[in-house]
Short mmCIF file of C-alpha atoms in Angstrom, two decimals:
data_model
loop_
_atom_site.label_atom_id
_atom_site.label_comp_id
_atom_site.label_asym_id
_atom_site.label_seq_id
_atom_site.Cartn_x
_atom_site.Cartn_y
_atom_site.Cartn_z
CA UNK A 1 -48.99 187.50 303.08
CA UNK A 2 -48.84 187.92 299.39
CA UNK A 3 -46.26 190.37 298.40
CA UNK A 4 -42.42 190.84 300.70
CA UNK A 5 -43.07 192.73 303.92
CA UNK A 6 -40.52 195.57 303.35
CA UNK A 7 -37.31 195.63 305.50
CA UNK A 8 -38.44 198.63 307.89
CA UNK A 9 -41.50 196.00 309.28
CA UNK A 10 -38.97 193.50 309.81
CA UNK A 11 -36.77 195.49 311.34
CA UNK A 12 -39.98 196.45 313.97
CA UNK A 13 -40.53 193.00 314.39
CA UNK A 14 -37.47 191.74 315.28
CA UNK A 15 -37.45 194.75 317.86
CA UNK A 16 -40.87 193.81 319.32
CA UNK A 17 -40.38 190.19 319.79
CA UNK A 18 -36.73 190.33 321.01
CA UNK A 19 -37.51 192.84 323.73
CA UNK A 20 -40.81 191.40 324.77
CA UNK A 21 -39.28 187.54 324.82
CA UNK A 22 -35.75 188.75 326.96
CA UNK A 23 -37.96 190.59 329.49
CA UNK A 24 -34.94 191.74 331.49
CA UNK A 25 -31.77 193.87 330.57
CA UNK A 26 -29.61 191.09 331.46
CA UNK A 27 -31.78 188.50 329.84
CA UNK A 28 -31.36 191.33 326.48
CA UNK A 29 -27.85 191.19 327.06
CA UNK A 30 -27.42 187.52 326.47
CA UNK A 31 -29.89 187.29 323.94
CA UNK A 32 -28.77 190.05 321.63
CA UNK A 33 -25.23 187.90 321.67
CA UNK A 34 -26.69 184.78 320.61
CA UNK A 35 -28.41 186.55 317.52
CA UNK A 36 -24.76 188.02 316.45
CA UNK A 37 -25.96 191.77 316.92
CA UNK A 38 -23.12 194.19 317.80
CA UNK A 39 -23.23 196.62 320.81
CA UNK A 40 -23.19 199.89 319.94
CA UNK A 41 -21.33 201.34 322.38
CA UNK A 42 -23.17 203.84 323.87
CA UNK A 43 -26.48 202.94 324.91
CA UNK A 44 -27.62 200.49 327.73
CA UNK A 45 -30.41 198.36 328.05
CA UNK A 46 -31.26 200.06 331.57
CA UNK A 47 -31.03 203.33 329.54
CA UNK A 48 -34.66 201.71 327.85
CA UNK A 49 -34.40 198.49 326.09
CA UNK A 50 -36.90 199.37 323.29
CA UNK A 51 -33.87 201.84 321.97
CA UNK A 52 -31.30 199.75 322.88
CA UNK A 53 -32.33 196.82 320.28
CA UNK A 54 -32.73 199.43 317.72
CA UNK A 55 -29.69 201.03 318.18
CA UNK A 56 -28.51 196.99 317.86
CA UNK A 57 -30.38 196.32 314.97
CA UNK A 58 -29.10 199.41 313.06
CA UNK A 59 -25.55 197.87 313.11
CA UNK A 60 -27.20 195.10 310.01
CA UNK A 61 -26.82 197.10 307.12
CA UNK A 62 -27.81 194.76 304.06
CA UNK A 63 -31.07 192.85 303.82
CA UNK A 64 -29.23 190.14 303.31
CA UNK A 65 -27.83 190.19 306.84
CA UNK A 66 -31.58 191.32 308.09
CA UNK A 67 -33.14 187.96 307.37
CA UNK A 68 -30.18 185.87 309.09
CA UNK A 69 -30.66 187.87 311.59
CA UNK A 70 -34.87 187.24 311.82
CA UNK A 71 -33.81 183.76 310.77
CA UNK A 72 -31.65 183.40 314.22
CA UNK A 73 -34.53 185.32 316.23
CA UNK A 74 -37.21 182.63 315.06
CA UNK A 75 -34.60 180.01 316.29
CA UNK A 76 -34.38 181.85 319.73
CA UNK A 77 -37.51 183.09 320.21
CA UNK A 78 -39.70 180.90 318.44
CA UNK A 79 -41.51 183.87 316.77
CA UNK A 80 -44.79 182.59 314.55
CA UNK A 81 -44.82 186.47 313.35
CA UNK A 82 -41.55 186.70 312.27
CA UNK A 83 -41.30 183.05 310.33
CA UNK A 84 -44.50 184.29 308.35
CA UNK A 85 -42.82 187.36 307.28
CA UNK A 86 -39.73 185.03 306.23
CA UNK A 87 -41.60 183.12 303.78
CA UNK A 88 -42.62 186.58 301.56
CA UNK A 89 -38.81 186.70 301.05
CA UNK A 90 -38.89 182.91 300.25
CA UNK A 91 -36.45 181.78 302.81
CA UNK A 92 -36.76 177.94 303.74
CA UNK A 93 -35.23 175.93 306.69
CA UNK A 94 -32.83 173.20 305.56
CA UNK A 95 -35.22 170.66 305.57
CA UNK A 96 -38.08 172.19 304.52
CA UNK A 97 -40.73 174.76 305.42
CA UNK A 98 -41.99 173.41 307.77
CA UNK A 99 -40.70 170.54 310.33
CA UNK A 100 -41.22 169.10 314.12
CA UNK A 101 -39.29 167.00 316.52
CA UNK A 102 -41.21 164.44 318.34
CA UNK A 103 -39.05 162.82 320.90
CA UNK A 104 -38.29 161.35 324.55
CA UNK A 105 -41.83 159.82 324.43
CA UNK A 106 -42.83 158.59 328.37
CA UNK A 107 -45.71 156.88 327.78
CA UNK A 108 -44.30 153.11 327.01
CA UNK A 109 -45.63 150.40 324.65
CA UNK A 110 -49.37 152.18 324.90
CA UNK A 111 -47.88 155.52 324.34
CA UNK A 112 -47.00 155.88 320.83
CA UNK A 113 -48.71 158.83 318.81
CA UNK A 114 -51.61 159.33 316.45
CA UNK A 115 -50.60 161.74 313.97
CA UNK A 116 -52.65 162.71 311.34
CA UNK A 117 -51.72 165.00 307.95
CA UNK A 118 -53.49 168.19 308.49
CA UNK A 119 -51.66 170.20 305.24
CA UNK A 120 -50.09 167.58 303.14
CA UNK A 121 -48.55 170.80 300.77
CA UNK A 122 -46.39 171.36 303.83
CA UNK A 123 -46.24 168.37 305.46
CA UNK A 124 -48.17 169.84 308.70
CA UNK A 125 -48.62 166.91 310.99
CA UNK A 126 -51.19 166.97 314.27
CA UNK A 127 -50.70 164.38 316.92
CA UNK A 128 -53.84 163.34 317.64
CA UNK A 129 -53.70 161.00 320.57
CA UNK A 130 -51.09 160.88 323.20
CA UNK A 131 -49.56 163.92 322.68
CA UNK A 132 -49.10 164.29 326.27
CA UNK A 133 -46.27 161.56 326.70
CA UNK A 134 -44.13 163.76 323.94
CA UNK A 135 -41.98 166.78 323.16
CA UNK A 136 -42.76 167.88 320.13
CA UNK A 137 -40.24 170.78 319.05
CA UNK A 138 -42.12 172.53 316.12
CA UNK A 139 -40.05 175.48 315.72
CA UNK A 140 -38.07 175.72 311.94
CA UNK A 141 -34.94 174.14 312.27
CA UNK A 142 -32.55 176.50 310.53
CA UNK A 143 -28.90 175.39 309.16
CA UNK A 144 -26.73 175.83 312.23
CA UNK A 145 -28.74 172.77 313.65
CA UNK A 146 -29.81 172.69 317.20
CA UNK A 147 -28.13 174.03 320.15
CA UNK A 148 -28.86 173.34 324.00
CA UNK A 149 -29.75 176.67 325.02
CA UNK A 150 -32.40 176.85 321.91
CA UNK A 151 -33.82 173.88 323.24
CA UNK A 152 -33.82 175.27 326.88
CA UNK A 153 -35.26 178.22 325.76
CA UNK A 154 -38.10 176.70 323.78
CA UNK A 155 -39.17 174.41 326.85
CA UNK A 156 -39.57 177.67 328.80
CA UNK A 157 -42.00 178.34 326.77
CA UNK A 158 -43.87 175.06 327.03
CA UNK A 159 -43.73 174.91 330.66
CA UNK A 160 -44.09 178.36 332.39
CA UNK A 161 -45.15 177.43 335.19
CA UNK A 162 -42.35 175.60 336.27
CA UNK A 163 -39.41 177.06 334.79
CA UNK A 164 -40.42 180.66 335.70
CA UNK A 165 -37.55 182.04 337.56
CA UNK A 166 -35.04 179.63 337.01
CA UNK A 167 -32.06 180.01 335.73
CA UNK A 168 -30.10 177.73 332.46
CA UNK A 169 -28.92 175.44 334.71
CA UNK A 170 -31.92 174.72 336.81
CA UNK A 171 -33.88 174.34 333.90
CA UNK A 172 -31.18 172.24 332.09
CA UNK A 173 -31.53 169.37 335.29
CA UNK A 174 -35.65 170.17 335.00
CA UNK A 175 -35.41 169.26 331.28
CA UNK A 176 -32.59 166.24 331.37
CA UNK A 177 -34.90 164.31 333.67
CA UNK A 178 -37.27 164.80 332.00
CA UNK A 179 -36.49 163.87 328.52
CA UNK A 180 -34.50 160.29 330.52
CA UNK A 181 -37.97 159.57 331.66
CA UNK A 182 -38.22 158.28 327.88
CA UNK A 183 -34.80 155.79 328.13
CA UNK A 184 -35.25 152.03 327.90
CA UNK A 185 -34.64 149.79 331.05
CA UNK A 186 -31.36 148.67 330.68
CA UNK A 187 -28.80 151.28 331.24
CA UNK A 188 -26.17 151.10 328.58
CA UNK A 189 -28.46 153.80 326.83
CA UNK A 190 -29.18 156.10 330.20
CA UNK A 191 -25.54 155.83 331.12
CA UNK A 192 -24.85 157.41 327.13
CA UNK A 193 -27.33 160.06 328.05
CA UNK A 194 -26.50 160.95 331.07
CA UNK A 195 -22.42 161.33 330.51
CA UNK A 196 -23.48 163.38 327.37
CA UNK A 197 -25.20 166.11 329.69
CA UNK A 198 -22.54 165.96 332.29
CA UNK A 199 -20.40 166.65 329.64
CA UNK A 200 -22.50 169.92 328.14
CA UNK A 201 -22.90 171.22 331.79
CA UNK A 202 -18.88 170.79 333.08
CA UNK A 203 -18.11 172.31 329.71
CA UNK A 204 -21.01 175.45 330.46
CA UNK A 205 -18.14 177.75 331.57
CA UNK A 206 -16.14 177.85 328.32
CA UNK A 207 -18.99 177.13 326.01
CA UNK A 208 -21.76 177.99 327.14
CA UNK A 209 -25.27 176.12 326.09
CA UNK A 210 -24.15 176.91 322.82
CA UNK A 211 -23.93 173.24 322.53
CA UNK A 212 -25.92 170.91 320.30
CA UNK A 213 -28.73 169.42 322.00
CA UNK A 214 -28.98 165.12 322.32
CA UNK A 215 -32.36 164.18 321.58
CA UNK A 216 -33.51 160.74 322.81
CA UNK A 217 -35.83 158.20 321.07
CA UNK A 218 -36.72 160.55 318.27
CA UNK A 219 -39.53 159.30 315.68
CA UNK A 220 -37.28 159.21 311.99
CA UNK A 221 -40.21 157.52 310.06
CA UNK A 222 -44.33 156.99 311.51
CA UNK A 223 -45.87 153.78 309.98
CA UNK A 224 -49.45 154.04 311.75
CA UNK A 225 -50.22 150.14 311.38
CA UNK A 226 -49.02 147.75 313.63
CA UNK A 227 -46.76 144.95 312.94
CA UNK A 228 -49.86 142.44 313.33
CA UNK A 229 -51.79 144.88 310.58
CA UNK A 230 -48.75 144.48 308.11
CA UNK A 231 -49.15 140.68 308.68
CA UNK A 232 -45.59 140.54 310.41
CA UNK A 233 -43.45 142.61 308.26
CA UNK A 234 -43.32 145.65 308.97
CA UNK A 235 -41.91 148.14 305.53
CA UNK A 236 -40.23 150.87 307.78
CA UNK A 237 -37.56 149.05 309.53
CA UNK A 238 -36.78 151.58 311.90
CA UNK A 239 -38.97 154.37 313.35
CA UNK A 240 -37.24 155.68 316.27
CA UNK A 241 -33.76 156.54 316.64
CA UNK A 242 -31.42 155.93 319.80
CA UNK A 243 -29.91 159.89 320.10
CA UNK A 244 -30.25 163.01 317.04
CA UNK A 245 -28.14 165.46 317.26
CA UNK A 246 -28.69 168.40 314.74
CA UNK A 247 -25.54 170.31 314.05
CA UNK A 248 -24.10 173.73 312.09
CA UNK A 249 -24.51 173.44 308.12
CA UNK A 250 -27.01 170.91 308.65
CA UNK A 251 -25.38 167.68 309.99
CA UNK A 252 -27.64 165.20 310.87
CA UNK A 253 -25.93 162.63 313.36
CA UNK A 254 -27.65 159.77 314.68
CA UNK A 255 -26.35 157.29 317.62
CA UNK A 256 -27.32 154.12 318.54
CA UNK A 257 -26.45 152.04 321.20
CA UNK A 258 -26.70 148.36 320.30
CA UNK A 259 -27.65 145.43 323.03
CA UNK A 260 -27.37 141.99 321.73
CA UNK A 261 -31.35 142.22 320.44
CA UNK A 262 -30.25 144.34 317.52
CA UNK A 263 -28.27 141.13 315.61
CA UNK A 264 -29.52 138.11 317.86
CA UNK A 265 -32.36 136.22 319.03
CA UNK A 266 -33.36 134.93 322.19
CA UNK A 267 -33.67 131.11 322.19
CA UNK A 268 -35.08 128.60 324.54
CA UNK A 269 -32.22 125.42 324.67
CA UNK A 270 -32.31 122.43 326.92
CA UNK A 271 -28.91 121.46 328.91
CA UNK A 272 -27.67 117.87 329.20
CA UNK A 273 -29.25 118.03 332.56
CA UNK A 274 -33.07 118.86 330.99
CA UNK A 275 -33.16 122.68 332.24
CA UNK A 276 -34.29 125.31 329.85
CA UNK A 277 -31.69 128.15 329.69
CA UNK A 278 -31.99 130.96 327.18
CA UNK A 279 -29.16 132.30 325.16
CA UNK A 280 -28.87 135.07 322.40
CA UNK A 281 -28.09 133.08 319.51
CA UNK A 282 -26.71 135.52 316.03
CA UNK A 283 -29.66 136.18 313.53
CA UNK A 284 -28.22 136.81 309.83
CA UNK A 285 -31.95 138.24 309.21
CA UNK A 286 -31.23 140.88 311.77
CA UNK A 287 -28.28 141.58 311.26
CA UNK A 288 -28.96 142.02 307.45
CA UNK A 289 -32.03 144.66 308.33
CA UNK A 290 -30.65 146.95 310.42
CA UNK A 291 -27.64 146.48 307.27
CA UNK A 292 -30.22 147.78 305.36
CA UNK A 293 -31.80 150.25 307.72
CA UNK A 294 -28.29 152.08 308.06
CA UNK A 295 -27.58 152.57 304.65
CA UNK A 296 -30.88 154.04 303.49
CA UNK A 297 -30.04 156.41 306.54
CA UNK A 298 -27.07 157.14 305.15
CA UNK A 299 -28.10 157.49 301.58
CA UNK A 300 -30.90 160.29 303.14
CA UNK A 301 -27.90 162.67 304.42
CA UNK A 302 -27.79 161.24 308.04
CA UNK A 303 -24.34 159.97 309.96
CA UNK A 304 -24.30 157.20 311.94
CA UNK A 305 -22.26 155.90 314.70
CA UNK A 306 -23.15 152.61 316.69
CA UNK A 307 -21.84 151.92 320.24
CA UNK A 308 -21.79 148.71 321.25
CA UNK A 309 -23.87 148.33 324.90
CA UNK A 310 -20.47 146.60 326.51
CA UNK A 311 -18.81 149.91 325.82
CA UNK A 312 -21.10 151.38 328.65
CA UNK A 313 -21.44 149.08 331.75
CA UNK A 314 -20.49 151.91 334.06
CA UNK A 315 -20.62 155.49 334.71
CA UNK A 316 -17.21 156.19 334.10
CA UNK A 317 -16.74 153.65 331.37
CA UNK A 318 -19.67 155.69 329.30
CA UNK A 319 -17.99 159.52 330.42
CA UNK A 320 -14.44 157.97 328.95
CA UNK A 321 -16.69 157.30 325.80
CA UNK A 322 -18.65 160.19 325.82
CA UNK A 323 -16.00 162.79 326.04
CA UNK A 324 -13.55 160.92 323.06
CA UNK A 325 -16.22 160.37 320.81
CA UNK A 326 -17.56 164.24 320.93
CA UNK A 327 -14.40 165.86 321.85
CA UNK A 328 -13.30 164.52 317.88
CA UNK A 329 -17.27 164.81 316.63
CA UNK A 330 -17.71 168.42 317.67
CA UNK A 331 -13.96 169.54 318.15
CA UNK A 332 -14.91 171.48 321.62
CA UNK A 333 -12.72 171.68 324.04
CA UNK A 334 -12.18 168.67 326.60
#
């Protein structure tokens, strides 16, 4: 589209793809809340939901107001339609036109992605091998960051067929497990993840999914040569992050959870007695690299928080963790 699609069209848009994504009154209900619109008071969506969202959508009386609210639909809804009519007003996501999310990767050591640069004006990416063991979340990732229930919402969409009628918190446990599936061996980082989500679904009935989403093992940079190819070295310290969370006014916080690999090495030592033990001995070299790596993360807008992996050698140990360190982070409610 070359010239601004005038408000009216908007307006018909926003009716369209609301009405046809909620499906249901009740689903219309819940959905017309999350996008801000006010009720007006004397229409129901039993009384025909077509008339109901317009009567909603006549409530936003500046353009202004119009695009925050298409803005908040393409978050919900995921609407391709709507994000194209965006651009003819020139509205941008906070990072960018255009951005994806590839994360909680099952595949292991074989499974890493082949992306390739299919529109380097807008940094369009295509995986091109493996996309299978991935989530990749392409939809524009607007300023109030990423919530749980946007999340939920948008793997409905991926996977029809099994979260068709199921409700939030069915699909929440379909889409926990699934995303764990990505998690290292040792537990320290499962037992992060998993008192995290305990903590969004206890907190469900005051809060709602309104909550941001923890994304594990999420690709920061993609260096498509191995270690080997770069003769050792590689230039992008670190690829993948630990946890991402993407908050309101576009806070960017990154956890990791550190085992003794991130600052030692493992060396092979004899004992008086001749046996070979192994111990983790401190390497200045990594410890100076992931120095490094944390301050150019810092320097590109992101905030970081380490937890050391003794912190979490238990379930309840981790929850304890867990709840102080967001409780303060997001100032919810306990």
């Amino acid at each position: 589209m070359d010239s601004t699609v005038p408000p009216e069209v908007l307006r018909e848009a926003i009716v369209e793809e609301v009405v046809t994504f909620a499906g249901g009154a009740q689903r219309l209900y819940s959905l017309r809340e999350r996008l801000g619109l006010e009720w007006p008071g004397h229409l129901y969506a039993e009384d025909g939901m077509v008339a109901y969202m317009w009567e909603c959508l006549d409530t936003v009386k500046t353009d202004r107001d119009l695009i925050g609210v298409a803005q908040r639909v393409v978050r919900q809804v995921g609407s391709q339609r709507i994000e194209e009519m965006l651009r003819t007003y020139g509205v941008r996501t906070e990072f960018g036109e255009f951005q994806n999310l590839i994360f909680a990767g099952n595949g292991g050591r074989d499974g890493k992605p082949e992306i390739a640069l299919v529109d380097a004006t807008s940094n369009r990416i295509k995986i091109t091998k493996n996309r299978h063991f991935w989530l990749v979340y392409d939809r524009p990732l607007l300023s109030w960051g990423l919530s749980w229930q946007t999340l939920l919402d948008w793997w409905r969409s991926e996977e029809p067929g099994k979260t068709d009628g199921a409700d939030d918190h069915a699909v929440s446990r379909m889409l926990i497990e699934r995303m764990a599936e990505s998690l290292p061996t040792p537990p320290p980082q499962e037992l992060f993840f998993r008192a995290y989500y305990k903590r969004v679904l206890r907190q469900h009935a005051e809060v709602g999914f309104e909550q941001p989403a923890l994304l594990p093992e999420v690709h920061l940079h993609y260096d498509p040569y191995t270690a080997r190819q770069h003769g050792g070295k590689r230039p992008l310290a670190r690829q993948r992050m630990d946890f991402l969370l993407l908050l309101n006014d576009g806070r960017r916080v990154v956890i990791e959870v550190d085992g003794a690999q991130h600052y030692s090495d493992k060396v092979k030592l004899k004992s008086l007695e001749g046996a070979v033990i192994e111990r983790s001995i401190a390497s200045p070299t990594k410890y100076g690299a992931m120095m490094a790596a944390d301050r150019d993360l810092k320097l590109d807008g992101y905030e970081l928080f380490r937890v050391g992996g003794k912190e979490l050698q238990s379930a309840p140990q981790a929850q304890a963790l867990v709840d102080g360190l967001f409780n303060r982070l997001l100032s919810s409610p306990s």
